[in-house]
Coordinates of C-alpha atoms in Angstrom, one line a residue:
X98 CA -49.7 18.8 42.2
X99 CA -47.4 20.3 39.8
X100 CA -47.5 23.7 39.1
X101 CA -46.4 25.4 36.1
X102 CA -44.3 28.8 36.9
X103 CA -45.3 31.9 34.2
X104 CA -42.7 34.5 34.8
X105 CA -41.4 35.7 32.0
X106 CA -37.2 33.8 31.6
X107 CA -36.4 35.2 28.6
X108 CA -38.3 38.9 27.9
X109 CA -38.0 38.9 24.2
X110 CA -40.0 35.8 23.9
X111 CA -44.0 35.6 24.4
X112 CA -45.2 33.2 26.9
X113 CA -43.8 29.5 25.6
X114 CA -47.4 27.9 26.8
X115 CA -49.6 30.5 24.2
X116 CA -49.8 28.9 20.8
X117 CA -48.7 32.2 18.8
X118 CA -45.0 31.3 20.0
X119 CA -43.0 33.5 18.2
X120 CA -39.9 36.1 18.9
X121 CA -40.4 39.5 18.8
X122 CA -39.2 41.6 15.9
X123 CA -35.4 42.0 15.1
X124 CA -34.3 39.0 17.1
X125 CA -33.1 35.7 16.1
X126 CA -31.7 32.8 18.3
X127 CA -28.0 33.2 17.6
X128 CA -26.1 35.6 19.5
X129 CA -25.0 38.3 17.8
X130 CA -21.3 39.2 18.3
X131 CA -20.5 42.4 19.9
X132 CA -18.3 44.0 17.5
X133 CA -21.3 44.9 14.8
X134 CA -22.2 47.5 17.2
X135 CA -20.9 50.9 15.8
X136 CA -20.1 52.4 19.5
X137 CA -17.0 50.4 19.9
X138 CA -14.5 51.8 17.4
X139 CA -11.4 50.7 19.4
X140 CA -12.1 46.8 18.9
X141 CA -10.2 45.3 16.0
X142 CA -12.4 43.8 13.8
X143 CA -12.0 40.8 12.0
X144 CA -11.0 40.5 8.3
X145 CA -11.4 37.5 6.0
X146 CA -8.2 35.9 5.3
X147 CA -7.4 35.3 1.2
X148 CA -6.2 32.3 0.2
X149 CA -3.0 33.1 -1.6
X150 CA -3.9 29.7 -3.8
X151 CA -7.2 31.1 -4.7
X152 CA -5.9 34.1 -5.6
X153 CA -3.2 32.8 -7.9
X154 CA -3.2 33.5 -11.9
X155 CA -2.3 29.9 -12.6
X156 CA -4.7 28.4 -10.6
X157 CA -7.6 30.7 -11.7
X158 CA -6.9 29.5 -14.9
X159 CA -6.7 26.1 -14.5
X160 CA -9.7 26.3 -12.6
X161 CA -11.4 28.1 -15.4
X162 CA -9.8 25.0 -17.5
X163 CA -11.5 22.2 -15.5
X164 CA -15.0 24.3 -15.5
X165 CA -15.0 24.6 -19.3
X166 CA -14.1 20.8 -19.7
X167 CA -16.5 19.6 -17.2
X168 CA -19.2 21.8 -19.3
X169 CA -17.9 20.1 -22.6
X170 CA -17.8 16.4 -20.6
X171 CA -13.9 16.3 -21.2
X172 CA -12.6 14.2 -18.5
X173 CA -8.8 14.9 -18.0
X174 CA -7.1 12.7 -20.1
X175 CA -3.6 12.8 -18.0
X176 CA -2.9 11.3 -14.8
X177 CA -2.6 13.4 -11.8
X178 CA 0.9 15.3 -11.1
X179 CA 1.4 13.1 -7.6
X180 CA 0.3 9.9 -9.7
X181 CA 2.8 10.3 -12.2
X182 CA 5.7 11.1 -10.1
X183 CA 5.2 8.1 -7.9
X184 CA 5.4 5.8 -10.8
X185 CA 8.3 7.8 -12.2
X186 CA 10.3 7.2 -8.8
X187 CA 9.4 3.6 -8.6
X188 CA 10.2 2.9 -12.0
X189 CA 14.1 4.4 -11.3
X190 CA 14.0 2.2 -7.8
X191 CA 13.6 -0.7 -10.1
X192 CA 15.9 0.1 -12.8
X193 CA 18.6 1.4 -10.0
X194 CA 18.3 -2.4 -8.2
X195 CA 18.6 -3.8 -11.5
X196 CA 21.9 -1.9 -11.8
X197 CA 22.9 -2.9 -8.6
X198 CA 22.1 -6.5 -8.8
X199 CA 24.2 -6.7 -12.2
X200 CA 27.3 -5.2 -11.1
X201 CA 27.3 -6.8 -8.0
X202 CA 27.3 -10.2 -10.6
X203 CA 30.0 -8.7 -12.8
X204 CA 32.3 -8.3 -9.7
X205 CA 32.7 -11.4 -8.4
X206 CA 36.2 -13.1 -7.2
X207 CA 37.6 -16.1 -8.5
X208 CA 37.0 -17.9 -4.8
X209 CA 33.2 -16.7 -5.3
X210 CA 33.2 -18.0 -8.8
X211 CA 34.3 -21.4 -7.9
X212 CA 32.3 -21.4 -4.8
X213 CA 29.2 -21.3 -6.5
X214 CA 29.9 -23.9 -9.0
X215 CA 31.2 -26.7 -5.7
X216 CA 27.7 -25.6 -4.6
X217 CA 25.4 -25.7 -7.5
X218 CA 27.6 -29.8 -8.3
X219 CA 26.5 -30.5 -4.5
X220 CA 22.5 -29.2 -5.2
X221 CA 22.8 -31.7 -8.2
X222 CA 24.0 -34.5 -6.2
X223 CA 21.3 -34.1 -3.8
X224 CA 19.0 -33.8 -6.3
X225 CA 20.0 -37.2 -8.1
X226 CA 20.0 -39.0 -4.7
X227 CA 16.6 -38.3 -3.8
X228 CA 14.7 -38.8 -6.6
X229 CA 17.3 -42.5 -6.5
X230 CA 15.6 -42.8 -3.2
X231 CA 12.0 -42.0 -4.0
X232 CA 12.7 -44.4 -7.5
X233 CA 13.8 -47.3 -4.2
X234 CA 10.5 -46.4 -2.4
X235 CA 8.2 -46.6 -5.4
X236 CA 9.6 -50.1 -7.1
X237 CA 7.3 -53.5 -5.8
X238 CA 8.8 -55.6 -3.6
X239 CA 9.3 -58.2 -5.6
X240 CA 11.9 -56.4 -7.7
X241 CA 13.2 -55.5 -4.4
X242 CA 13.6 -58.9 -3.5
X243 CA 14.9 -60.0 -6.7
X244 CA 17.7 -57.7 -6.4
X245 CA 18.6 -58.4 -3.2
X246 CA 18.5 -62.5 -4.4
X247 CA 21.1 -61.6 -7.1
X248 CA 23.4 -59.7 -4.9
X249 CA 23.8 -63.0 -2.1
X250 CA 23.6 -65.5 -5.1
X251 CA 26.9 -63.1 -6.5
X252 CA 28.0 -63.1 -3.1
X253 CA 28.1 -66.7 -2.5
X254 CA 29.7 -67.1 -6.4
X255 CA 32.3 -64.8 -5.5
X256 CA 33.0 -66.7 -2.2
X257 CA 33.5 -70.3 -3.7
X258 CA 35.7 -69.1 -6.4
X259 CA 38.1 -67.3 -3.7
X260 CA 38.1 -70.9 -2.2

């Protein structure tokens, strides 16, 4: 039981259940603003704003540039501004903690000096003694043995001949 209500909601428009739906002349759907009216003279009207870049010599030209070169199929050869500086500031980071890294060799103490080279004689020692310790763990046991033979047989020399 459903019925269907046919007053008119919005005048402009012809009845939405005919099949000629349509608006009537010299409407659209969007509202129109208020200000295109010419009774109200004491509203401000908008302007469009002008991009001061836009409207730039330079950058007319070097839009006019990039048009001509896209039309020729020249790519830009050059790296972009931002690119180049970034690489041009990292470069100087590099080359400044370069700098920094050698002077800060050059002025080294005495004490510092010698420091280093007790530490760099200890590294060596430790070096030596493990690999001595890994050459211990990788002989047989036999040789192991035999050593170990020789040192009581010395022992047991060395004892008799003190007696």
């Amino acid at each position: 039981m459903t019925t269907m209500f046919r007053f008119p909601v919005f005048p402009h428009l012809q009845d939405p259940c005919d099949p000629g739906l349509s608006l009537s002349p010299g409407r659209s759907v969007m509202a129109e603003p208020d200000y295109l009216e010419g009774d109200c003279d004491e509203l401000i009207k908008p302007k469009k704003l002008i991009n001061p870049v836009k409207t730039s010599r330079n950058h007319q030209d070097l839009h006019r540039e990039l048009l001509m070169n896209q039309k020729r199929g020249l790519a830009p050869q050059n790296k972009p501004e931002l690119q180049k500086v970034l690489e041009k500031r990292k470069r100087e980071q590099v080359l400044k903690a370069q700098k920094e890294e050698q002077e800060a060799h050059k002025k080294r103490s005495d004490l510092e000096i010698e420091l280093m080279k007790r530490q760099q004689k200890l590294e060596q020692l430790e070096l030596e003694q493990h690999k001595m310790e890994e050459e211990q763990e990788n002989t047989p046991e036999f040789v192991k043995m035999k050593s170990n033979l020789r040192r009581t047989k010395q022992e047991t020399d060395g004892e008799e001949r003190t007696t």
